[in-house]
CSV table of C-alpha atoms and ligand atoms in Angstrom, one decimal:
chain,number,residue,atom,x,y,z
A,1118,MET,CA,-63.1,36.2,65.6
A,1119,ASN,CA,-63.8,39.2,63.0
A,1120,LEU,CA,-64.7,37.4,60.0
A,1121,PRO,CA,-65.0,39.2,56.6
A,1122,ASP,CA,-69.0,40.1,56.0
A,1123,ASP,CA,-68.8,38.6,52.5
A,1124,PHE,CA,-67.3,35.6,53.9
A,1125,ILE,CA,-70.2,35.3,56.4
A,1126,ILE,CA,-73.0,35.9,53.4
A,1127,ARG,CA,-71.5,33.0,51.3
A,1128,THR,CA,-70.9,30.4,54.0
A,1129,LYS,CA,-73.7,30.6,56.6
A,1130,PRO,CA,-76.3,29.3,53.8
A,1131,LEU,CA,-73.9,26.6,53.0
A,1132,LEU,CA,-73.7,25.4,57.0
A,1133,ARG,CA,-77.4,26.2,57.9
A,1134,GLU,CA,-78.3,25.2,61.5
A,1135,GLU,CA,-74.6,24.7,62.0
A,1136,TRP,CA,-73.3,27.7,61.5
A,1137,ASP,CA,-73.2,28.9,64.9
A,1138,ASP,CA,-71.7,25.7,66.1
A,1139,LEU,CA,-68.9,26.5,63.2
A,1140,ILE,CA,-68.5,29.9,64.7
A,1141,ALA,CA,-67.9,28.5,68.4
A,1142,ALA,CA,-65.2,26.3,66.8
A,1143,LEU,CA,-63.4,29.3,65.2
A,1144,SER,CA,-63.2,30.9,68.8
A,1145,SER,CA,-61.6,27.7,70.4
A,1146,ASP,CA,-58.0,26.9,70.0
A,1147,SER,CA,-56.3,24.7,67.2
A,1148,PRO,CA,-55.5,21.8,68.2
A,1149,THR,CA,-52.1,20.4,68.1
A,1150,SER,CA,-51.2,17.2,66.5
A,1151,ILE,CA,-48.1,15.2,65.0
A,1152,ARG,CA,-47.7,12.3,63.1
A,1153,LEU,CA,-45.3,9.7,63.6
A,1154,SER,CA,-42.8,8.3,61.3
A,1155,ARG,CA,-43.4,4.4,60.7
A,1156,MET,CA,-39.5,4.0,59.6
A,1157,LYS,CA,-37.9,5.4,62.7
A,1158,GLY,CA,-40.0,3.5,65.2
A,1159,ILE,CA,-40.3,5.6,67.8
A,1160,GLY,CA,-43.8,5.4,69.9
A,1161,ILE,CA,-46.2,7.6,71.7
A,1162,SER,CA,-48.7,7.3,73.8
A,1163,GLY,CA,-51.6,9.7,73.6
A,1164,VAL,CA,-55.2,10.1,71.7
A,1165,LYS,CA,-55.5,9.0,68.3
A,1166,VAL,CA,-56.3,10.7,65.0
A,1167,PRO,CA,-59.2,8.6,64.2
A,1168,TRP,CA,-58.5,8.5,60.4
A,1169,CYS,CA,-54.7,7.9,60.6
A,1170,ASP,CA,-52.8,5.4,62.7
A,1171,THR,CA,-49.7,7.1,63.2
A,1172,GLY,CA,-51.3,10.6,63.8
A,1173,TYR,CA,-51.8,11.5,67.5
A,1174,TYR,CA,-53.4,14.9,69.3
A,1175,LEU,CA,-51.1,16.6,71.6
A,1176,GLY,CA,-52.1,18.3,75.2
A,1177,LYS,CA,-50.5,21.1,74.5
A,1178,ARG,CA,-48.1,22.7,71.6
A,1179,PRO,CA,-44.4,22.0,73.0
A,1180,GLN,CA,-41.6,24.1,71.3
A,1181,PHE,CA,-40.8,21.8,68.7
A,1182,THR,CA,-37.7,23.5,67.8
A,1183,PHE,CA,-35.8,22.6,71.0
A,1184,ASP,CA,-36.8,18.5,70.6
A,1185,PRO,CA,-34.2,16.8,68.5
A,1186,LEU,CA,-36.4,14.2,67.8
A,1187,PHE,CA,-38.4,16.6,65.7
A,1188,HIS,CA,-35.1,17.6,63.7
A,1189,ALA,CA,-34.7,14.0,63.4
A,1190,GLY,CA,-37.6,13.6,61.3
A,1191,CYS,CA,-39.2,11.2,64.1
A,1192,TYR,CA,-42.7,12.6,63.8
A,1193,TYR,CA,-44.2,16.0,61.4
A,1194,VAL,CA,-46.1,18.2,63.1
A,1195,GLN,CA,-49.4,18.1,60.8
A,1196,GLU,CA,-52.7,19.5,61.3
A,1197,ALA,CA,-55.0,16.3,61.7
A,1198,SER,CA,-57.4,17.0,59.0
A,1199,SER,CA,-55.0,16.6,56.4
A,1200,MET,CA,-54.0,13.2,57.3
A,1201,PHE,CA,-57.0,11.8,56.0
A,1202,ILE,CA,-55.4,11.6,52.6
A,1203,GLY,CA,-53.6,8.6,53.7
A,1204,GLN,CA,-57.2,6.8,53.8
A,1205,ALA,CA,-57.6,7.1,50.4
A,1206,LEU,CA,-54.1,6.0,49.4
A,1207,LYS,CA,-54.4,2.5,51.9
A,1208,GLN,CA,-57.7,2.1,49.8
A,1209,TYR,CA,-56.8,2.7,46.5
A,1210,ALA,CA,-53.3,2.8,46.0
A,1211,GLU,CA,-51.2,-0.2,44.4
A,1212,ASP,CA,-48.0,-1.4,45.1
A,1213,ASP,CA,-44.9,-0.1,42.9
A,1214,VAL,CA,-46.6,3.1,41.7
A,1215,LYS,CA,-45.2,6.7,40.9
A,1216,VAL,CA,-46.8,9.4,42.9
A,1217,LEU,CA,-46.5,13.0,42.3
A,1218,ASP,CA,-47.2,15.5,44.9
A,1219,LEU,CA,-47.6,18.7,43.1
A,1220,CYS,CA,-48.1,21.7,45.4
A,1221,ALA,CA,-45.9,19.7,48.2
A,1222,ALA,CA,-44.4,22.2,50.6
A,1223,PRO,CA,-43.5,22.1,53.3
A,1224,GLY,CA,-43.9,18.6,52.8
A,1225,GLY,CA,-46.9,17.4,55.3
A,1226,LYS,CA,-48.7,15.4,52.9
A,1227,SER,CA,-45.6,14.2,51.1
A,1228,THR,CA,-44.4,12.8,54.4
A,1229,LEU,CA,-47.6,10.9,54.8
A,1230,ILE,CA,-47.5,9.6,51.3
A,1231,ALA,CA,-43.7,8.7,51.7
A,1232,ASP,CA,-44.9,6.4,54.8
A,1233,LEU,CA,-47.5,4.7,52.9
A,1234,LEU,CA,-45.6,3.7,49.3
A,1235,ASN,CA,-43.5,0.1,49.5
A,1236,LYS,CA,-40.1,0.4,48.6
A,1237,ASP,CA,-40.2,0.1,44.8
A,1238,SER,CA,-42.8,3.0,44.6
A,1239,LEU,CA,-41.5,6.5,43.5
A,1240,LEU,CA,-42.5,9.5,45.3
A,1241,VAL,CA,-41.9,13.0,43.6
A,1242,SER,CA,-42.3,16.4,45.6
A,1243,ASN,CA,-42.7,19.3,43.9
A,1244,GLU,CA,-43.0,22.9,45.0
A,1245,VAL,CA,-42.9,25.9,42.4
A,1246,ILE,CA,-41.4,28.4,44.7
A,1247,ARG,CA,-37.6,28.1,44.9
A,1248,SER,CA,-37.4,28.9,48.8
A,1249,ARG,CA,-40.2,26.6,49.7
A,1250,ALA,CA,-38.7,23.9,47.7
A,1251,ASN,CA,-35.6,24.0,49.6
A,1252,VAL,CA,-37.6,23.6,53.0
A,1253,LEU,CA,-39.4,20.6,51.6
A,1254,SER,CA,-36.2,19.2,50.6
A,1255,GLU,CA,-35.1,19.7,54.5
A,1256,ASN,CA,-38.5,18.2,55.5
A,1257,MET,CA,-38.2,15.3,53.2
A,1258,THR,CA,-34.2,14.4,54.2
A,1259,LYS,CA,-35.1,14.6,57.8
A,1260,TRP,CA,-38.2,11.7,57.0
A,1261,GLY,CA,-35.5,9.3,55.3
A,1262,ASN,CA,-37.1,8.0,52.5
A,1263,PRO,CA,-34.9,6.9,49.8
A,1264,ASN,CA,-37.4,7.0,46.9
A,1265,VAL,CA,-37.9,10.6,46.9
A,1266,VAL,CA,-37.0,12.8,44.6
A,1267,VAL,CA,-37.9,16.9,45.2
A,1268,ILE,CA,-38.5,18.9,42.3
A,1269,ASN,CA,-38.9,22.7,41.8
A,1270,ASN,CA,-40.9,23.1,38.6
A,1271,ASP,CA,-44.1,24.6,37.3
A,1272,PRO,CA,-47.1,22.2,36.5
A,1273,ALA,CA,-46.9,22.9,33.0
A,1274,GLN,CA,-43.3,21.3,32.7
A,1275,ILE,CA,-44.2,18.4,34.9
A,1276,GLY,CA,-47.4,17.8,32.6
A,1277,LYS,CA,-45.0,17.1,29.6
A,1278,LEU,CA,-44.2,13.8,31.4
A,1279,LYS,CA,-47.1,12.4,29.8
A,1280,GLY,CA,-48.9,9.2,31.3
A,1281,PHE,CA,-45.8,9.3,33.7
A,1282,PHE,CA,-47.7,9.2,37.0
A,1283,ASP,CA,-50.1,6.5,38.5
A,1284,ILE,CA,-51.3,9.1,41.2
A,1285,ILE,CA,-51.1,12.9,41.3
A,1286,LEU,CA,-51.9,14.7,44.8
A,1287,VAL,CA,-53.1,18.4,44.0
A,1288,ASP,CA,-53.1,20.5,47.6
A,1289,ALA,CA,-54.0,23.3,45.9
A,1290,PRO,CA,-53.0,26.6,47.0
A,1291,CYS,CA,-56.3,28.1,48.0
A,1292,SER,CA,-58.0,31.0,49.6
A,1293,GLY,CA,-57.6,29.3,53.1
A,1294,GLU,CA,-60.6,29.8,54.6
A,1295,GLY,CA,-60.3,26.2,56.7
A,1296,MET,CA,-57.2,28.4,58.3
A,1297,PHE,CA,-58.8,31.4,59.8
A,1298,ARG,CA,-58.7,30.2,63.2
A,1299,LYS,CA,-54.8,29.0,62.9
A,1300,ASP,CA,-53.5,31.8,60.5
A,1301,GLU,CA,-54.9,35.4,61.2
A,1302,GLY,CA,-53.3,36.2,57.8
A,1303,ALA,CA,-55.8,34.2,56.4
A,1304,ILE,CA,-58.5,36.2,57.4
A,1305,SER,CA,-57.1,39.6,56.2
A,1306,GLU,CA,-55.9,38.0,53.0
A,1307,TRP,CA,-59.4,36.4,52.0
A,1308,SER,CA,-61.9,38.4,49.8
A,1309,VAL,CA,-64.3,37.2,47.1
A,1310,ASP,CA,-62.4,38.0,44.5
A,1311,ASN,CA,-59.1,36.3,45.7
A,1312,ALA,CA,-61.4,33.1,45.9
A,1313,ARG,CA,-62.2,33.5,42.4
A,1314,LEU,CA,-58.6,33.9,41.5
A,1315,CYS,CA,-58.0,30.7,43.4
A,1316,LYS,CA,-60.4,28.8,41.7
A,1317,GLU,CA,-59.1,29.7,38.5
A,1318,ARG,CA,-55.6,29.1,39.4
A,1319,GLN,CA,-56.4,25.8,40.4
A,1320,GLN,CA,-58.2,24.8,37.4
A,1321,ARG,CA,-55.1,26.3,35.2
A,1322,ILE,CA,-53.0,23.6,37.6
A,1323,LEU,CA,-55.1,20.7,37.1
A,1324,ALA,CA,-55.5,21.4,33.5
A,1325,ASP,CA,-51.5,21.5,33.2
A,1326,ILE,CA,-50.8,18.5,35.0
A,1327,TRP,CA,-53.5,16.6,33.9
A,1328,PRO,CA,-51.6,14.9,31.1
A,1329,ALA,CA,-48.9,13.7,33.5
A,1330,LEU,CA,-51.8,11.3,34.8
A,1331,LYS,CA,-51.9,7.9,33.4
A,1332,PRO,CA,-55.2,6.7,32.0
A,1333,ASP,CA,-57.2,5.1,35.0
A,1334,GLY,CA,-54.5,7.2,37.7
A,1335,LEU,CA,-55.9,8.5,40.6
A,1336,LEU,CA,-55.9,12.2,41.3
A,1337,LEU,CA,-56.3,13.5,44.9
A,1338,TYR,CA,-57.6,16.7,45.2
A,1339,SER,CA,-57.8,19.0,48.4
A,1340,THR,CA,-57.9,22.2,49.6
A,1341,CYS,CA,-58.4,23.9,53.2
A,1342,THR,CA,-61.2,26.1,52.2
A,1343,TYR,CA,-65.1,26.2,52.5
A,1344,ASN,CA,-66.3,27.4,49.5
A,1345,LEU,CA,-68.3,25.8,46.6
A,1346,GLU,CA,-66.2,27.3,43.6
A,1347,GLU,CA,-62.9,25.7,44.9
A,1348,ASN,CA,-64.3,22.7,45.9
A,1349,GLU,CA,-67.2,20.6,44.6
A,1350,GLU,CA,-67.3,23.0,41.4
A,1351,ASN,CA,-63.7,22.3,40.7
A,1352,VAL,CA,-64.5,18.5,41.0
A,1353,GLN,CA,-67.4,18.8,39.1
A,1354,TRP,CA,-65.1,20.6,36.3
A,1355,ILE,CA,-62.2,18.2,36.6
A,1356,ARG,CA,-65.1,15.4,35.8
A,1357,ASP,CA,-66.7,16.9,33.0
A,1358,GLU,CA,-63.7,18.8,31.5
A,1359,LEU,CA,-60.6,16.5,31.9
A,1360,GLY,CA,-62.7,13.1,32.2
A,1361,ALA,CA,-62.7,11.5,35.4
A,1362,GLU,CA,-64.9,9.4,37.8
A,1363,VAL,CA,-65.3,10.8,41.3
A,1364,LEU,CA,-64.6,7.7,43.8
A,1365,PRO,CA,-65.7,7.4,47.4
A,1366,VAL,CA,-63.7,7.0,50.1
A,1367,ASP,CA,-64.3,4.5,53.0
A,1368,ILE,CA,-65.3,6.6,56.4
A,1369,GLN,CA,-66.6,5.9,59.7
A,1370,GLU,CA,-69.5,7.6,61.0
A,1371,GLU,CA,-68.2,8.6,64.2
A,1372,TRP,CA,-65.1,10.4,62.8
A,1373,GLY,CA,-67.6,13.2,62.4
A,1374,ILE,CA,-66.3,13.9,58.5
A,1375,SER,CA,-69.6,15.6,56.7
A,1376,PRO,CA,-70.4,14.8,53.1
A,1377,SER,CA,-69.9,17.3,50.1
A,1378,PHE,CA,-72.4,20.0,49.0
A,1379,ALA,CA,-73.4,18.2,45.9
A,1380,GLU,CA,-75.2,14.9,45.9
A,1381,ASP,CA,-73.3,14.0,42.6
A,1382,ILE,CA,-69.7,14.6,44.5
A,1383,PRO,CA,-68.9,11.8,47.0
A,1384,ALA,CA,-65.9,14.0,48.6
A,1385,CYS,CA,-65.4,14.6,52.4
A,1386,ARG,CA,-65.5,17.8,54.3
A,1387,PHE,CA,-64.1,18.5,57.6
A,1388,PHE,CA,-65.4,21.2,59.6
A,1389,PRO,CA,-63.7,22.4,63.0
A,1390,HIS,CA,-67.4,21.9,65.2
A,1391,LYS,CA,-67.4,18.1,63.8
A,1392,THR,CA,-63.8,17.1,63.6
A,1393,LYS,CA,-61.0,17.7,65.8
A,1394,GLY,CA,-58.7,19.8,63.1
A,1395,GLU,CA,-59.0,22.4,60.6
A,1396,GLY,CA,-61.5,22.9,57.6
A,1397,PHE,CA,-60.5,20.6,54.8
A,1398,PHE,CA,-61.6,19.3,51.7
A,1399,PHE,CA,-61.1,16.3,49.8
A,1400,ALA,CA,-62.1,14.4,46.7
A,1401,LEU,CA,-60.6,11.4,44.7
A,1402,LEU,CA,-61.1,10.7,40.8
A,1403,ARG,CA,-59.9,8.4,38.7
A,1404,LYS,CA,-58.9,9.5,35.0
A,1405,GLN,CA,-60.8,7.7,32.3
A,1406,GLN,CA,-59.1,6.2,29.3
A,1407,GLU,CA,-57.5,7.8,26.7
A,1408,GLU,CA,-56.5,6.8,23.6
A,1409,GLY,CA,-52.8,7.3,22.8
A,1410,VAL,CA,-51.2,8.0,26.0
A,1411,ARG,CA,-47.9,7.2,26.1
A,1412,THR,CA,-46.9,4.9,29.4
A,1413,ASP,CA,-44.2,3.2,28.3
A,1414,PHE,CA,-41.1,4.9,29.9
A,1415,ARG,CA,-38.3,3.0,28.9
A,1416,ARG,CA,-34.9,3.0,29.8
A,1417,LYS,CA,-33.6,6.7,29.1
A,1418,ARG,CA,-30.3,5.5,29.5
A,1419,ASN,CA,-28.1,2.9,31.0
A,1420,GLU,CA,-24.6,4.3,31.7
A,1421,LYS,CA,-24.1,1.2,34.7
A,1422,LYS,CA,-21.3,-0.2,32.1
A,1423,ASN,CA,-19.4,2.6,31.8
A,1424,ARG,CA,-20.0,4.1,35.5
A,1425,VAL,CA,-17.3,4.7,37.9
A,1426,GLU,CA,-18.0,2.6,40.8
A,1427,LEU,CA,-17.9,3.7,44.7
A,1428,PRO,CA,-15.5,1.8,46.7
A,1429,ASP,CA,-17.3,-1.0,48.5
A,1430,GLN,CA,-16.5,0.7,52.2
A,1431,TYR,CA,-18.9,3.2,51.2
A,1432,LYS,CA,-21.6,1.4,50.0
A,1433,ASP,CA,-21.7,-0.3,53.4
A,1434,TYR,CA,-22.8,3.1,54.9
A,1435,ILE,CA,-26.6,1.6,53.7
A,1436,LEU,CA,-28.3,-1.2,54.6
A,1437,ASP,CA,-29.6,-3.3,51.9
A,1438,LYS,CA,-26.8,-2.1,49.8
A,1439,GLU,CA,-27.8,-4.8,46.6
A,1440,GLN,CA,-31.1,-2.8,46.3
A,1441,PHE,CA,-29.3,0.0,45.7
A,1442,VAL,CA,-27.6,2.1,42.6
A,1443,PHE,CA,-24.7,4.3,43.4
A,1444,TYR,CA,-23.7,7.1,41.2
A,1445,PRO,CA,-21.9,10.4,41.4
A,1446,LYS,CA,-23.5,13.8,40.6
A,1447,GLY,CA,-21.5,17.0,40.8
A,1448,ASP,CA,-19.4,16.6,43.7
A,1449,SER,CA,-21.4,14.0,45.5
A,1450,TRP,CA,-22.5,10.1,45.4
A,1451,TYR,CA,-26.0,9.3,45.6
A,1452,ALA,CA,-27.9,5.9,46.3
A,1453,PHE,CA,-31.4,5.5,44.8
A,1454,THR,CA,-33.2,2.3,44.6
A,1455,GLU,CA,-32.1,0.4,41.6
A,1456,GLU,CA,-35.7,-0.4,40.3
A,1457,LEU,CA,-36.5,3.3,40.2
A,1458,TYR,CA,-33.1,4.7,38.8
A,1459,ASN,CA,-34.7,4.9,35.1
A,1460,ASP,CA,-37.0,7.0,36.5
A,1461,VAL,CA,-34.8,9.3,38.3
A,1462,CYS,CA,-32.9,9.7,34.9
A,1463,ILE,CA,-35.9,10.4,32.8
A,1464,LEU,CA,-36.8,13.3,36.0
A,1465,ASN,CA,-33.0,14.5,35.5
A,1466,SER,CA,-33.3,14.9,31.8
A,1467,SER,CA,-36.1,17.2,32.0
A,1468,LEU,CA,-36.9,18.8,35.3
A,1469,ASN,CA,-35.6,20.7,37.8
A,1470,ILE,CA,-34.1,18.9,41.0
A,1471,VAL,CA,-33.2,19.7,44.4
A,1472,SER,CA,-32.6,16.5,45.7
A,1473,GLU,CA,-32.8,12.7,45.1
A,1474,GLY,CA,-32.5,9.7,47.0
A,1475,ILE,CA,-29.5,9.2,49.4
A,1476,CYS,CA,-26.9,11.5,49.1
A,1477,LEU,CA,-24.0,9.5,50.7
A,1478,GLY,CA,-21.6,12.5,51.1
A,1479,GLU,CA,-18.7,13.6,48.7
A,1480,PHE,CA,-14.8,13.1,48.5
A,1481,LYS,CA,-12.4,15.6,50.0
A,1482,GLY,CA,-8.7,14.7,49.0
A,1483,LYS,CA,-8.3,11.4,51.2
A,1484,ASP,CA,-11.6,11.9,53.2
A,1485,PHE,CA,-15.2,10.7,52.3
A,1486,ILE,CA,-17.3,13.4,54.1
A,1487,PRO,CA,-20.5,11.6,55.0
A,1488,ALA,CA,-23.8,14.0,54.2
A,1489,GLN,CA,-26.6,15.0,56.3
A,1490,SER,CA,-29.1,12.9,54.1
A,1491,LEU,CA,-26.9,9.9,54.9
A,1492,ALA,CA,-27.0,10.5,58.7
A,1493,LEU,CA,-31.0,10.5,58.3
A,1494,SER,CA,-31.7,8.0,55.9
A,1495,ASN,CA,-33.8,5.1,57.3
A,1496,TYR,CA,-31.3,3.1,55.4
A,1497,LEU,CA,-28.3,4.4,57.0
A,1498,ASN,CA,-26.0,1.4,58.2
A,1499,VAL,CA,-25.4,2.6,62.0
A,1500,LYS,CA,-22.8,0.3,62.4
A,1501,ALA,CA,-20.8,1.4,59.8
A,1502,PHE,CA,-19.7,4.4,62.2
A,1503,GLU,CA,-18.5,5.3,65.5
A,1504,THR,CA,-21.3,6.4,67.4
A,1505,TYR,CA,-22.0,9.1,70.4
A,1506,ASP,CA,-25.0,9.4,72.1
A,1507,MET,CA,-25.7,12.9,73.2
A,1508,ASP,CA,-27.6,14.2,76.0
A,1509,TRP,CA,-30.3,17.1,75.4
A,1510,LYS,CA,-27.8,19.9,76.0
A,1511,THR,CA,-25.3,18.9,73.5
A,1512,ALA,CA,-27.7,18.3,70.9
A,1513,ILE,CA,-29.4,21.4,70.8
A,1514,SER,CA,-25.9,22.6,70.5
A,1515,TYR,CA,-25.2,20.4,67.7
A,1516,LEU,CA,-28.5,21.3,66.3
A,1517,ARG,CA,-27.3,25.1,66.6
A,1518,LYS,CA,-24.0,24.3,64.8
A,1519,GLU,CA,-21.5,24.7,67.6
A,1520,ALA,CA,-18.4,23.1,67.6
A,1521,LEU,CA,-18.5,20.0,70.4
A,1522,ILE,CA,-16.2,18.6,72.6
A,1523,LEU,CA,-16.4,14.6,72.7
A,1524,GLN,CA,-14.6,13.0,75.4
A,1525,ASP,CA,-13.0,9.7,74.8
A,1526,MET,CA,-14.0,9.5,71.2
A,1527,PRO,CA,-11.6,8.4,68.6
A,1528,LYS,CA,-10.8,11.1,65.4
A,1529,GLY,CA,-12.4,10.9,62.1
A,1530,TYR,CA,-16.0,11.0,61.4
A,1531,ILE,CA,-18.3,10.2,64.2
A,1532,LEU,CA,-22.1,10.0,64.0
A,1533,LEU,CA,-24.3,11.4,66.8
A,1534,THR,CA,-27.4,10.3,68.1
A,1535,TYR,CA,-29.9,11.4,70.5
A,1536,LYS,CA,-32.2,8.8,72.4
A,1537,ASN,CA,-29.9,6.5,70.2
A,1538,VAL,CA,-31.8,8.2,67.1
A,1539,PRO,CA,-29.2,9.6,64.3
A,1540,ILE,CA,-28.9,13.0,64.4
A,1541,GLY,CA,-25.7,14.1,61.9
A,1542,PHE,CA,-22.2,14.1,61.8
A,1543,VAL,CA,-18.9,15.4,63.1
A,1544,LYS,CA,-15.6,15.3,62.1
A,1545,ASN,CA,-13.3,14.7,65.6
A,1546,ILE,CA,-10.1,16.1,65.3
A,1547,GLY,CA,-9.3,15.6,69.2
A,1548,ASN,CA,-9.5,18.8,70.9
A,1549,ARG,CA,-12.6,19.6,69.4
A,1550,ALA,CA,-15.3,18.2,66.7
A,1551,ASN,CA,-16.3,20.1,63.6
A,1552,ASN,CA,-20.0,20.4,63.1
A,1553,LEU,CA,-21.1,19.1,59.8
A,1554,TYR,CA,-24.7,20.0,60.6
A,1555,PRO,CA,-26.3,22.0,57.6
A,1556,GLN,CA,-25.6,25.6,57.9
A,1557,GLU,CA,-29.2,26.2,56.7
A,1558,TRP,CA,-30.9,24.0,59.1
A,1559,ARG,CA,-29.4,25.2,62.1
A,1560,ILE,CA,-31.6,26.2,65.1
A,1561,ARG,CA,-31.3,30.2,64.8
A,1562,SER,CA,-33.6,31.0,68.2
A,1563,ALA,CA,-31.0,31.7,71.2
A,1564,ASN,CA,-34.0,31.5,73.7
A,1565,ILE,CA,-33.2,27.9,74.7
A,1566,PRO,CA,-35.5,26.3,77.3
A,1567,GLU,CA,-33.9,25.7,80.9
A,1568,SER,CA,-35.3,21.9,80.6
A,1569,GLU,CA,-35.7,18.9,78.2
A,1570,VAL,CA,-38.3,19.3,75.7
A,1571,ASN,CA,-39.6,16.2,74.9
A,1572,VAL,CA,-42.5,15.4,72.7
A,1573,MET,CA,-42.3,11.8,72.6
A,1574,ASP,CA,-42.4,11.0,76.3
B,820,SAM,N1,-49.2,19.9,50.6
B,820,SAM,C1,-48.2,20.8,51.7
B,820,SAM,C2,-48.4,20.1,52.9
B,820,SAM,O1,-49.3,19.5,53.0
B,820,SAM,O2,-47.6,20.5,53.7
B,820,SAM,C3,-49.2,22.3,51.3
B,820,SAM,C4,-49.4,22.9,50.2
B,820,SAM,S1,-50.0,24.6,50.1
B,820,SAM,C5,-51.9,24.1,50.3
B,820,SAM,C6,-50.1,24.9,48.7
B,820,SAM,C7,-48.7,25.2,47.8
B,820,SAM,O3,-48.8,25.6,46.6
B,820,SAM,C8,-47.7,26.2,48.4
B,820,SAM,O4,-46.1,25.5,48.6
B,820,SAM,C9,-47.5,27.1,47.0
B,820,SAM,O5,-46.2,27.4,47.1
B,820,SAM,C10,-47.7,26.2,46.0
B,820,SAM,N2,-48.3,26.8,44.5
B,820,SAM,C11,-48.6,28.2,44.6
B,820,SAM,N3,-48.9,28.4,43.3
B,820,SAM,C12,-48.6,27.5,42.7
B,820,SAM,C13,-48.8,27.1,41.0
B,820,SAM,N4,-49.7,27.9,40.5
B,820,SAM,N5,-48.4,25.7,40.7
B,820,SAM,C14,-48.2,24.9,41.8
B,820,SAM,N6,-47.7,25.2,43.0
B,820,SAM,C15,-48.4,26.3,43.3
């Protein structure tokens, strides 16, 4: 690996006698790991990621694109070190919290957070770049948790919601030194100047979002880079300039996680020569008390009285329907956890929402067309639909958005499953079935493997 000279000059003294081990690790292959969805309930046997009970290493990198269960949100392909943030949440997060994942696309950490929150907690996943926000929304929809709102905003706009969030994750855009092994582009884009610009941008992001964190709230800060400026120095800056306490996260010695390079910062560092994963830095901070911060976000509006009601037969599309509020927005009908609906109204009134809760579908003429979000929701009531379990080839055709022919099935909306896991809807019109899979999600590659790709076996 051809590392930049300046990177070597800056990083070798930090690693000291471990430097050669790091270089050797950077020349080896990146491990492949996935994290299973707790809600979709599909299991796997294999080598576990030590710090994440749903994380597994795979012996090789399969063609995930051609595994229908990947598209169904049964697992997320995630680099193992990043899964560590779950440890901090398990140790410190309370029930019924509002969480913001500020730099969330493509959704690795948001899907992990969604898995760990209870049903009365809210996850707001933000991505500032619109095209990436769409990918984030797709991945969160596939993951299927109902208490998620995906937004597309600048941190300063979200910062105006003073004291709204109990927990904020800033997985900061960084100089990416920890990704050198996985992503060659990270090496060519690296420079000392870029690392400095990253540090300055990280501080701007942190300062902009800080007002939105409640006093006593938790800030999770992470990067995938090794240098001091973007890591320990930024954590010291948050502590001293914004006002926070750095909290230790429980780890086990055998995990191979390294301490931070600053004695007064109990943060965690992941090096590929010591842990099976990529380079990663993680720190947890608790915001100090502040006078006069608003934390009493009362009902913004309660439109329940005047609201048009969705007929009961459609409410039956989801499980535990009494826990949800059903409301129209644009052409579609949505369901959101009743307890959290007020928060969704507040977000809707000031931020740019990309997706929210469960989109059930829309009325067209006499039809109610079920949405993809419903098919993949962990609260879908499968019994409300006729179902058809596809073989692998049919599932790949469906995911490529081809028209299907379903033998011996009634006309109307049919829920297609693969290995009994919901994948999407078709409208069966008799001689063929119209494919309702979202156009922008379809598998574009025509290089379909000869044999079934099956990651979960
Ligand atoms: N958390 C993500 C995950 O686990 O999948 C990875 C996030 S990546 C490290 C950082 C993200 O920050 C990118 O998606 C990038 O578009 C976004 N970003 C870039 N500039 C930003 C800014 N000024 N404010 C907020 N986010 C920004």
